[in-house]
PDB file of C-alpha atoms in Angstrom:
ATOM      1  CA  MET A 178     153.741  75.626  16.853  1.00  0.00           C
ATOM      2  CA  ALA A 179     155.010  77.986  19.104  1.00  0.00           C
ATOM      3  CA  ALA A 180     157.048  74.957  20.505  1.00  0.00           C
ATOM      4  CA  GLN A 181     158.094  73.968  18.067  1.00  0.00           C
ATOM      5  CA  LEU A 182     159.199  77.633  16.239  1.00  0.00           C
ATOM      6  CA  SER A 183     161.110  78.116  19.167  1.00  0.00           C
ATOM      7  CA  MET A 184     163.298  75.113  19.289  1.00  0.00           C
ATOM      8  CA  LEU A 185     164.436  76.455  16.276  1.00  0.00           C
ATOM      9  CA  LEU A 186     165.539  79.736  17.112  1.00  0.00           C
ATOM     10  CA  ALA A 187     166.864  78.387  20.210  1.00  0.00           C
ATOM     11  CA  GLY A 188     169.204  76.148  17.502  1.00  0.00           C
ATOM     12  CA  LEU A 189     169.580  79.361  15.542  1.00  0.00           C
ATOM     13  CA  ILE A 190     170.737  81.694  18.349  1.00  0.00           C
ATOM     14  CA  PHE A 191     173.071  78.784  19.843  1.00  0.00           C
ATOM     15  CA  GLY A 192     174.838  77.920  16.190  1.00  0.00           C
ATOM     16  CA  PHE A 193     174.995  81.705  15.106  1.00  0.00           C
ATOM     17  CA  GLY A 194     176.500  83.164  18.916  1.00  0.00           C
ATOM     18  CA  LEU A 195     178.834  79.609  18.059  1.00  0.00           C
ATOM     19  CA  ALA A 196     179.600  80.359  15.011  1.00  0.00           C
ATOM     20  CA  LEU A 197     180.720  84.348  16.188  1.00  0.00           C
ATOM     21  CA  SER A 198     182.615  83.342  19.085  1.00  0.00           C
ATOM     22  CA  GLY A 199     185.184  81.964  16.885  1.00  0.00           C
ATOM     23  CA  MET A 200     184.618  78.089  18.493  1.00  0.00           C
ATOM     24  CA  THR A 201     183.365  76.754  14.891  1.00  0.00           C
ATOM     25  CA  HIS A 202     187.408  77.064  13.672  1.00  0.00           C
ATOM     26  CA  ALA A 203     189.253  73.877  15.421  1.00  0.00           C
ATOM     27  CA  SER A 204     192.363  76.278  15.212  1.00  0.00           C
ATOM     28  CA  LYS A 205     190.788  78.114  17.792  1.00  0.00           C
ATOM     29  CA  VAL A 206     189.549  75.765  20.077  1.00  0.00           C
ATOM     30  CA  LEU A 207     193.496  73.840  19.596  1.00  0.00           C
ATOM     31  CA  GLY A 208     194.518  77.162  20.223  1.00  0.00           C
ATOM     32  CA  PHE A 209     192.988  77.379  23.767  1.00  0.00           C
ATOM     33  CA  LEU A 210     194.262  73.672  24.549  1.00  0.00           C
ATOM     34  CA  ASP A 211     197.644  73.760  23.538  1.00  0.00           C
ATOM     35  CA  VAL A 212     198.486  76.307  26.712  1.00  0.00           C
ATOM     36  CA  THR A 213     202.807  75.826  25.750  1.00  0.00           C
ATOM     37  CA  GLY A 214     201.873  77.190  22.851  1.00  0.00           C
ATOM     38  CA  ASN A 215     200.952  80.377  20.996  1.00  0.00           C
ATOM     39  CA  TRP A 216     197.898  80.154  23.846  1.00  0.00           C
ATOM     40  CA  ASP A 217     195.015  81.471  23.143  1.00  0.00           C
ATOM     41  CA  PRO A 218     192.474  82.464  25.785  1.00  0.00           C
ATOM     42  CA  THR A 219     189.472  82.940  23.337  1.00  0.00           C
ATOM     43  CA  LEU A 220     186.980  79.803  24.202  1.00  0.00           C
ATOM     44  CA  LEU A 221     187.510  81.094  27.930  1.00  0.00           C
ATOM     45  CA  PHE A 222     185.446  83.967  27.107  1.00  0.00           C
ATOM     46  CA  VAL A 223     183.492  82.458  25.123  1.00  0.00           C
ATOM     47  CA  MET A 224     182.776  80.042  28.471  1.00  0.00           C
ATOM     48  CA  GLY A 225     182.595  82.852  30.429  1.00  0.00           C
ATOM     49  CA  GLY A 226     179.693  84.345  28.864  1.00  0.00           C
ATOM     50  CA  ALA A 227     177.861  81.366  28.199  1.00  0.00           C
ATOM     51  CA  VAL A 228     178.186  80.538  31.819  1.00  0.00           C
ATOM     52  CA  ALA A 229     177.066  84.069  33.335  1.00  0.00           C
ATOM     53  CA  VAL A 230     174.269  84.213  31.999  1.00  0.00           C
ATOM     54  CA  SER A 231     173.505  80.450  32.373  1.00  0.00           C
ATOM     55  CA  ALA A 232     174.137  80.390  36.020  1.00  0.00           C
ATOM     56  CA  ILE A 233     171.862  83.466  36.706  1.00  0.00           C
ATOM     57  CA  ALA A 234     169.425  82.610  34.868  1.00  0.00           C
ATOM     58  CA  PHE A 235     168.645  79.057  34.892  1.00  0.00           C
ATOM     59  CA  ARG A 236     168.077  80.112  38.657  1.00  0.00           C
ATOM     60  CA  PHE A 237     164.942  81.938  37.789  1.00  0.00           C
ATOM     61  CA  VAL A 238     163.581  79.967  35.328  1.00  0.00           C
ATOM     62  CA  LEU A 239     163.885  76.215  37.485  1.00  0.00           C
ATOM     63  CA  ARG A 240     161.623  78.472  40.231  1.00  0.00           C
ATOM     64  CA  ARG A 241     158.851  77.758  37.458  1.00  0.00           C
ATOM     65  CA  ARG A 242     156.204  75.191  37.662  1.00  0.00           C
ATOM     66  CA  ALA A 243     156.801  74.295  34.260  1.00  0.00           C
ATOM     67  CA  PRO A 244     158.304  75.642  30.638  1.00  0.00           C
ATOM     68  CA  LEU A 245     156.454  77.750  29.335  1.00  0.00           C
ATOM     69  CA  LEU A 246     155.990  76.016  26.132  1.00  0.00           C
ATOM     70  CA  ALA A 247     155.940  72.258  27.467  1.00  0.00           C
ATOM     71  CA  GLU A 248     154.180  70.622  31.054  1.00  0.00           C
ATOM     72  CA  GLN A 249     156.774  69.793  32.427  1.00  0.00           C
ATOM     73  CA  PHE A 250     161.151  70.095  32.855  1.00  0.00           C
ATOM     74  CA  SER A 251     162.977  67.460  30.878  1.00  0.00           C
ATOM     75  CA  LEU A 252     166.254  67.282  33.779  1.00  0.00           C
ATOM     76  CA  PRO A 253     168.493  65.002  34.094  1.00  0.00           C
ATOM     77  CA  PRO A 254     168.222  63.180  37.869  1.00  0.00           C
ATOM     78  CA  ALA A 255     170.514  64.243  40.688  1.00  0.00           C
ATOM     79  CA  ARG A 256     173.174  61.069  40.250  1.00  0.00           C
ATOM     80  CA  GLN A 257     176.653  61.067  42.421  1.00  0.00           C
ATOM     81  CA  VAL A 258     179.543  62.030  40.121  1.00  0.00           C
ATOM     82  CA  ASP A 259     181.154  58.119  39.335  1.00  0.00           C
ATOM     83  CA  ALA A 260     183.236  56.101  37.059  1.00  0.00           C
ATOM     84  CA  PRO A 261     181.083  56.286  33.374  1.00  0.00           C
ATOM     85  CA  LEU A 262     181.260  60.433  34.223  1.00  0.00           C
ATOM     86  CA  VAL A 263     184.861  60.874  34.507  1.00  0.00           C
ATOM     87  CA  ALA A 264     186.005  57.926  32.217  1.00  0.00           C
ATOM     88  CA  GLY A 265     183.596  59.445  29.378  1.00  0.00           C
ATOM     89  CA  ALA A 266     184.999  63.255  29.772  1.00  0.00           C
ATOM     90  CA  ALA A 267     188.085  61.541  29.709  1.00  0.00           C
ATOM     91  CA  LEU A 268     187.653  60.008  26.472  1.00  0.00           C
ATOM     92  CA  PHE A 269     185.632  62.907  24.970  1.00  0.00           C
ATOM     93  CA  GLY A 270     189.020  65.261  26.194  1.00  0.00           C
ATOM     94  CA  ILE A 271     191.134  62.713  24.122  1.00  0.00           C
ATOM     95  CA  GLY A 272     188.750  63.289  21.343  1.00  0.00           C
ATOM     96  CA  TRP A 273     188.331  67.106  21.498  1.00  0.00           C
ATOM     97  CA  GLY A 274     191.868  67.427  22.408  1.00  0.00           C
ATOM     98  CA  ILE A 275     192.624  65.848  19.317  1.00  0.00           C
ATOM     99  CA  GLY A 276     190.478  67.162  16.644  1.00  0.00           C
ATOM    100  CA  GLY A 277     189.291  70.765  18.108  1.00  0.00           C
ATOM    101  CA  TYR A 278     185.924  69.426  17.681  1.00  0.00           C
ATOM    102  CA  CYS A 279     182.816  68.793  20.636  1.00  0.00           C
ATOM    103  CA  PRO A 280     179.853  68.491  19.594  1.00  0.00           C
ATOM    104  CA  GLY A 281     178.410  71.928  18.772  1.00  0.00           C
ATOM    105  CA  PRO A 282     180.647  72.858  16.676  1.00  0.00           C
ATOM    106  CA  GLY A 283     181.181  69.125  15.008  1.00  0.00           C
ATOM    107  CA  VAL A 284     177.195  69.309  13.868  1.00  0.00           C
ATOM    108  CA  ALA A 285     178.000  73.252  12.628  1.00  0.00           C
ATOM    109  CA  LEU A 286     180.769  71.411   9.824  1.00  0.00           C
ATOM    110  CA  LEU A 287     177.526  71.245   8.140  1.00  0.00           C
ATOM    111  CA  ALA A 288     177.389  74.940   7.614  1.00  0.00           C
ATOM    112  CA  ALA A 289     180.621  75.306   6.352  1.00  0.00           C
ATOM    113  CA  HIS A 290     181.059  71.407   4.827  1.00  0.00           C
ATOM    114  CA  GLY A 291     184.414  69.769   3.385  1.00  0.00           C
ATOM    115  CA  TRP A 292     186.448  66.733   3.952  1.00  0.00           C
ATOM    116  CA  GLU A 293     186.234  67.421   7.439  1.00  0.00           C
ATOM    117  CA  THR A 294     182.293  67.389   7.688  1.00  0.00           C
ATOM    118  CA  TRP A 295     182.487  63.769   6.437  1.00  0.00           C
ATOM    119  CA  VAL A 296     184.976  62.049   8.303  1.00  0.00           C
ATOM    120  CA  PHE A 297     184.116  63.791  11.846  1.00  0.00           C
ATOM    121  CA  ILE A 298     180.561  63.494  11.810  1.00  0.00           C
ATOM    122  CA  PRO A 299     179.756  59.845  10.727  1.00  0.00           C
ATOM    123  CA  SER A 300     182.794  59.051  13.744  1.00  0.00           C
ATOM    124  CA  MET A 301     180.767  61.052  16.275  1.00  0.00           C
ATOM    125  CA  LEU A 302     177.863  59.347  15.196  1.00  0.00           C
ATOM    126  CA  LEU A 303     179.354  55.853  15.242  1.00  0.00           C
ATOM    127  CA  GLY A 304     181.381  56.562  18.648  1.00  0.00           C
ATOM    128  CA  ALA A 305     177.904  57.248  20.322  1.00  0.00           C
ATOM    129  CA  LEU A 306     176.118  54.066  18.494  1.00  0.00           C
ATOM    130  CA  LEU A 307     179.521  52.029  19.465  1.00  0.00           C
ATOM    131  CA  HIS A 308     178.458  53.164  23.172  1.00  0.00           C
ATOM    132  CA  ARG A 309     175.427  51.917  23.350  1.00  0.00           C
ATOM    133  CA  ALA A 310     176.296  48.527  21.715  1.00  0.00           C
ATOM    134  CA  PHE A 311     179.108  48.847  24.436  1.00  0.00           C
ATOM    135  CA  LYS A 312     176.276  49.416  27.018  1.00  0.00           C
ATOM    136  CA  SER A 313     174.029  46.544  25.746  1.00  0.00           C
ATOM    137  CA  SER A 314     176.272  43.803  26.048  1.00  0.00           C
ATOM    138  CA  LEU A 315     177.172  44.729  29.904  1.00  0.00           C
ATOM    139  CA  GLY A 316     173.060  44.253  29.972  1.00  0.00           C
ATOM    140  CA  GLY A 317     173.112  46.885  32.997  1.00  0.00           C
ATOM    141  CA  GLY A 318     169.651  47.127  33.515  1.00  0.00           C
ATOM    142  CA  GLY A 319     167.632  49.048  31.665  1.00  0.00           C
ATOM    143  CA  ALA A 320     166.166  51.260  34.317  1.00  0.00           C
ATOM    144  CA  ARG A 321     169.644  52.959  34.979  1.00  0.00           C
ATOM    145  CA  ALA A 322     170.135  52.576  31.207  1.00  0.00           C
ATOM    146  CA  ALA A 323     166.588  54.303  31.187  1.00  0.00           C
ATOM    147  CA  VAL A 324     167.534  56.644  34.017  1.00  0.00           C
ATOM    148  CA  ALA A 325     170.795  57.825  32.001  1.00  0.00           C
ATOM    149  CA  ALA A 326     170.052  58.560  28.685  1.00  0.00           C
ATOM    150  CA  PRO A 327     168.233  62.427  29.403  1.00  0.00           C
ATOM    151  CA  GLU A 328     171.210  63.788  30.812  1.00  0.00           C
ATOM    152  CA  ASN A 329     172.097  66.805  28.722  1.00  0.00           C
TER     153      ASN A 329
ATOM    154  CA  MET B 134     191.481  83.463  12.867  1.00  0.00           C
ATOM    155  CA  GLU B 135     194.612  82.520  15.045  1.00  0.00           C
ATOM    156  CA  THR B 136     194.253  85.395  17.218  1.00  0.00           C
ATOM    157  CA  PHE B 137     192.490  85.912  20.483  1.00  0.00           C
ATOM    158  CA  THR B 138     189.150  87.513  19.635  1.00  0.00           C
ATOM    159  CA  PRO B 139     187.410  88.734  23.064  1.00  0.00           C
ATOM    160  CA  VAL B 140     184.560  90.750  22.111  1.00  0.00           C
ATOM    161  CA  THR B 141     182.710  88.670  19.637  1.00  0.00           C
ATOM    162  CA  ALA B 142     184.190  85.596  21.842  1.00  0.00           C
ATOM    163  CA  LEU B 143     181.995  87.468  24.909  1.00  0.00           C
ATOM    164  CA  ILE B 144     178.855  88.229  22.789  1.00  0.00           C
ATOM    165  CA  GLY B 145     178.989  84.933  20.892  1.00  0.00           C
ATOM    166  CA  GLY B 146     178.924  83.604  24.654  1.00  0.00           C
ATOM    167  CA  LEU B 147     176.392  85.860  25.683  1.00  0.00           C
ATOM    168  CA  LEU B 148     174.221  84.314  22.816  1.00  0.00           C
ATOM    169  CA  ILE B 149     175.009  80.306  23.513  1.00  0.00           C
ATOM    170  CA  GLY B 150     173.842  81.369  27.172  1.00  0.00           C
ATOM    171  CA  THR B 151     170.591  82.666  25.709  1.00  0.00           C
ATOM    172  CA  ALA B 152     169.215  80.397  23.613  1.00  0.00           C
ATOM    173  CA  ALA B 153     170.220  77.504  26.442  1.00  0.00           C
ATOM    174  CA  THR B 154     168.497  79.769  28.382  1.00  0.00           C
ATOM    175  CA  LEU B 155     165.412  80.300  25.857  1.00  0.00           C
ATOM    176  CA  PHE B 156     165.742  76.207  25.610  1.00  0.00           C
ATOM    177  CA  LEU B 157     165.329  75.774  29.336  1.00  0.00           C
ATOM    178  CA  TRP B 158     162.637  78.331  29.758  1.00  0.00           C
ATOM    179  CA  LEU B 159     160.053  78.067  27.155  1.00  0.00           C
ATOM    180  CA  ASN B 160     161.013  73.448  25.997  1.00  0.00           C
ATOM    181  CA  GLY B 161     162.098  72.950  29.424  1.00  0.00           C
ATOM    182  CA  ARG B 162     165.194  71.035  28.168  1.00  0.00           C
ATOM    183  CA  ILE B 163     169.152  70.820  28.578  1.00  0.00           C
ATOM    184  CA  ALA B 164     170.538  72.361  25.598  1.00  0.00           C
ATOM    185  CA  GLY B 165     173.315  69.675  25.100  1.00  0.00           C
ATOM    186  CA  VAL B 166     174.266  68.698  21.863  1.00  0.00           C
ATOM    187  CA  SER B 167     175.748  65.883  22.369  1.00  0.00           C
ATOM    188  CA  ASN B 168     172.185  64.213  23.774  1.00  0.00           C
ATOM    189  CA  ILE B 169     170.486  65.897  21.490  1.00  0.00           C
ATOM    190  CA  VAL B 170     172.821  64.456  18.063  1.00  0.00           C
ATOM    191  CA  ALA B 171     173.021  60.623  20.539  1.00  0.00           C
ATOM    192  CA  GLY B 172     169.108  60.621  20.917  1.00  0.00           C
ATOM    193  CA  LEU B 173     168.606  60.207  17.493  1.00  0.00           C
ATOM    194  CA  LEU B 174     170.217  57.244  17.136  1.00  0.00           C
ATOM    195  CA  GLU B 175     167.302  55.505  19.233  1.00  0.00           C
ATOM    196  CA  ILE B 176     164.022  56.773  17.563  1.00  0.00           C
ATOM    197  CA  ARG B 177     161.372  56.791  19.669  1.00  0.00           C
ATOM    198  CA  ARG B 178     157.838  58.314  19.068  1.00  0.00           C
ATOM    199  CA  GLY B 179     157.764  62.257  20.148  1.00  0.00           C
ATOM    200  CA  ASP B 180     161.394  62.049  21.112  1.00  0.00           C
ATOM    201  CA  VAL B 181     162.638  63.530  17.144  1.00  0.00           C
ATOM    202  CA  LEU B 182     161.154  66.754  16.108  1.00  0.00           C
ATOM    203  CA  TRP B 183     162.537  68.469  18.823  1.00  0.00           C
ATOM    204  CA  ARG B 184     166.360  67.283  18.069  1.00  0.00           C
ATOM    205  CA  LEU B 185     165.892  67.693  14.389  1.00  0.00           C
ATOM    206  CA  LEU B 186     164.527  71.619  14.861  1.00  0.00           C
ATOM    207  CA  PHE B 187     167.224  72.335  17.872  1.00  0.00           C
ATOM    208  CA  LEU B 188     170.005  70.852  15.426  1.00  0.00           C
ATOM    209  CA  CYS B 189     168.330  72.729  11.605  1.00  0.00           C
ATOM    210  CA  GLY B 190     168.498  75.698  13.764  1.00  0.00           C
ATOM    211  CA  LEU B 191     171.902  75.519  15.324  1.00  0.00           C
ATOM    212  CA  VAL B 192     172.763  74.782  11.254  1.00  0.00           C
ATOM    213  CA  ALA B 193     170.621  77.554  10.181  1.00  0.00           C
ATOM    214  CA  GLY B 194     172.393  80.160  12.605  1.00  0.00           C
ATOM    215  CA  ALA B 195     175.749  79.509  11.662  1.00  0.00           C
ATOM    216  CA  SER B 196     175.308  79.572   7.896  1.00  0.00           C
ATOM    217  CA  LEU B 197     173.577  82.601   8.669  1.00  0.00           C
ATOM    218  CA  TYR B 198     176.733  84.287  10.137  1.00  0.00           C
ATOM    219  CA  TYR B 199     178.734  82.558   7.845  1.00  0.00           C
ATOM    220  CA  LEU B 200     177.230  84.654   5.150  1.00  0.00           C
ATOM    221  CA  ALA B 201     176.618  87.723   6.911  1.00  0.00           C
ATOM    222  CA  PHE B 202     180.180  87.717   7.512  1.00  0.00           C
ATOM    223  CA  GLY B 203     182.124  85.504   5.740  1.00  0.00           C
ATOM    224  CA  GLU B 204     184.271  83.863   8.082  1.00  0.00           C
ATOM    225  CA  VAL B 205     183.878  80.669   7.073  1.00  0.00           C
ATOM    226  CA  PRO B 206     186.370  78.215   8.740  1.00  0.00           C
ATOM    227  CA  LEU B 207     188.420  76.191   6.147  1.00  0.00           C
ATOM    228  CA  HIS B 208     189.358  72.702   6.284  1.00  0.00           C
ATOM    229  CA  ARG B 209     192.723  71.949   7.420  1.00  0.00           C
ATOM    230  CA  ALA B 210     194.504  70.237   4.584  1.00  0.00           C
ATOM    231  CA  ASP B 211     197.688  68.641   5.784  1.00  0.00           C
ATOM    232  CA  PHE B 212     195.641  66.820   8.914  1.00  0.00           C
ATOM    233  CA  PRO B 213     195.125  62.749   9.193  1.00  0.00           C
ATOM    234  CA  ALA B 214     191.753  61.761   8.173  1.00  0.00           C
ATOM    235  CA  TRP B 215     192.422  58.494  10.179  1.00  0.00           C
ATOM    236  CA  LEU B 216     193.398  60.761  13.344  1.00  0.00           C
ATOM    237  CA  LEU B 217     190.570  63.140  12.688  1.00  0.00           C
ATOM    238  CA  ALA B 218     188.422  59.772  12.448  1.00  0.00           C
ATOM    239  CA  ALA B 219     189.541  58.266  15.598  1.00  0.00           C
ATOM    240  CA  ALA B 220     189.362  61.787  17.204  1.00  0.00           C
ATOM    241  CA  GLY B 221     185.050  61.396  16.790  1.00  0.00           C
ATOM    242  CA  LEU B 222     184.802  58.059  17.535  1.00  0.00           C
ATOM    243  CA  LEU B 223     185.952  59.581  20.684  1.00  0.00           C
ATOM    244  CA  VAL B 224     184.102  62.486  21.078  1.00  0.00           C
ATOM    245  CA  GLY B 225     180.731  60.279  20.050  1.00  0.00           C
ATOM    246  CA  PHE B 226     181.934  57.062  22.577  1.00  0.00           C
ATOM    247  CA  GLY B 227     183.104  59.568  25.443  1.00  0.00           C
ATOM    248  CA  THR B 228     180.615  62.647  25.460  1.00  0.00           C
ATOM    249  CA  SER B 229     177.450  59.088  25.304  1.00  0.00           C
ATOM    250  CA  LEU B 230     178.957  57.241  28.397  1.00  0.00           C
ATOM    251  CA  GLY B 231     180.003  60.696  30.483  1.00  0.00           C
ATOM    252  CA  SER B 232     176.708  62.041  29.158  1.00  0.00           C
ATOM    253  CA  GLY B 233     177.305  65.797  28.152  1.00  0.00           C
ATOM    254  CA  CYS B 234     179.739  67.444  26.510  1.00  0.00           C
ATOM    255  CA  THR B 235     180.560  71.055  26.007  1.00  0.00           C
ATOM    256  CA  SER B 236     177.287  72.579  25.888  1.00  0.00           C
ATOM    257  CA  GLY B 237     175.722  69.825  28.151  1.00  0.00           C
ATOM    258  CA  HIS B 238     177.799  70.315  31.127  1.00  0.00           C
ATOM    259  CA  GLY B 239     179.705  73.793  30.334  1.00  0.00           C
ATOM    260  CA  VAL B 240     177.381  75.916  29.413  1.00  0.00           C
ATOM    261  CA  CYS B 241     173.889  74.087  31.150  1.00  0.00           C
ATOM    262  CA  GLY B 242     175.238  71.843  34.053  1.00  0.00           C
ATOM    263  CA  LEU B 243     177.348  74.588  35.568  1.00  0.00           C
ATOM    264  CA  GLY B 244     174.954  76.820  35.257  1.00  0.00           C
ATOM    265  CA  ARG B 245     172.766  74.181  37.222  1.00  0.00           C
ATOM    266  CA  LEU B 246     175.587  74.628  39.512  1.00  0.00           C
ATOM    267  CA  SER B 247     175.808  70.826  39.509  1.00  0.00           C
ATOM    268  CA  VAL B 248     178.641  69.494  40.704  1.00  0.00           C
ATOM    269  CA  ARG B 249     178.557  66.297  38.416  1.00  0.00           C
ATOM    270  CA  SER B 250     179.499  68.924  35.200  1.00  0.00           C
ATOM    271  CA  LEU B 251     181.860  70.414  36.707  1.00  0.00           C
ATOM    272  CA  VAL B 252     183.488  67.730  38.122  1.00  0.00           C
ATOM    273  CA  ALA B 253     182.749  66.091  33.973  1.00  0.00           C
ATOM    274  CA  THR B 254     184.040  69.647  31.984  1.00  0.00           C
ATOM    275  CA  SER B 255     187.388  70.078  34.687  1.00  0.00           C
ATOM    276  CA  VAL B 256     187.972  66.470  33.570  1.00  0.00           C
ATOM    277  CA  PHE B 257     187.705  66.876  29.848  1.00  0.00           C
ATOM    278  CA  VAL B 258     189.728  70.096  29.721  1.00  0.00           C
ATOM    279  CA  ALA B 259     192.022  68.729  31.685  1.00  0.00           C
ATOM    280  CA  VAL B 260     192.813  65.864  29.343  1.00  0.00           C
ATOM    281  CA  GLY B 261     191.847  67.921  26.172  1.00  0.00           C
ATOM    282  CA  ILE B 262     195.239  70.433  27.397  1.00  0.00           C
ATOM    283  CA  VAL B 263     197.209  67.322  28.038  1.00  0.00           C
ATOM    284  CA  THR B 264     196.131  65.572  24.618  1.00  0.00           C
ATOM    285  CA  THR B 265     196.551  68.752  22.212  1.00  0.00           C
ATOM    286  CA  PHE B 266     199.767  69.005  23.960  1.00  0.00           C
ATOM    287  CA  VAL B 267     201.000  65.261  22.747  1.00  0.00           C
ATOM    288  CA  VAL B 268     199.547  65.694  19.352  1.00  0.00           C
ATOM    289  CA  ARG B 269     200.932  68.961  18.484  1.00  0.00           C
ATOM    290  CA  HIS B 270     204.096  69.578  20.472  1.00  0.00           C
ATOM    291  CA  ILE B 271     204.981  65.357  20.645  1.00  0.00           C
ATOM    292  CA  PHE B 272     204.111  64.098  17.246  1.00  0.00           C
ATOM    293  CA  GLY B 273     204.212  67.850  15.453  1.00  0.00           C
ATOM    294  CA  VAL B 274     200.546  67.274  13.969  1.00  0.00           C
ATOM    295  CA  TYR B 275     198.376  70.326  13.280  1.00  0.00           C
TER     296      TYR B 275
END
């Protein structure tokens, strides 16, 4: 029960912080990416604040043998930089630069729903499904796919 | 909301980092939204509830902010729906292929000093900048 509540709480703080930071407004995100327009550096401050906390606090957390409310850490395995990583990040960058939504603010569209919610979320899910279909059609060993899944 | 808002940005960022830290410390998991969502497409026993709880919390947290402060984002009247659908497809496919997004690679991966996440973050920010330039200043879509 404590574990379940903590998951809800982590999501709650995450969502509140996202909305407070202004990052649920596509206009603010695109204002950051639009460096040749009326540039808005807000996103840099959001990332700076978030990474400042994670970079310091993760060091202490990861020194523990196990998390407080689970048996073990579920971390992505250490891997090399590879083509899927770079190609995936590039495709994601195109979609992000078009719409101004990455997955967090995309999900948060449910909190302020309108036409963008019902267009963006289903197409994002379809995109993830298409990747799964594409991956299994390549038939690339199940072992590697299983290893690849838990990252982030 | 077109103006630079550094104070709320910084506080919001600190909250996001705190949420990611709590999630790792208490549950041992990476708060990467793209993977949390994509994992729901493949229902495995014992792997659904934590995802739903985090995502419900995320939506509730944003709702709470809008209720308290009223700054609800407006949906763009003139933005083409087909283009937003293409954006969604690319975000879903790309984050699945690249194993992460702004939260997983950006906030958590950079926090873990992961070279993969540093490369991914640099690539999606750079490509995002070029894409926004093309969409806004060449095609004139806002």
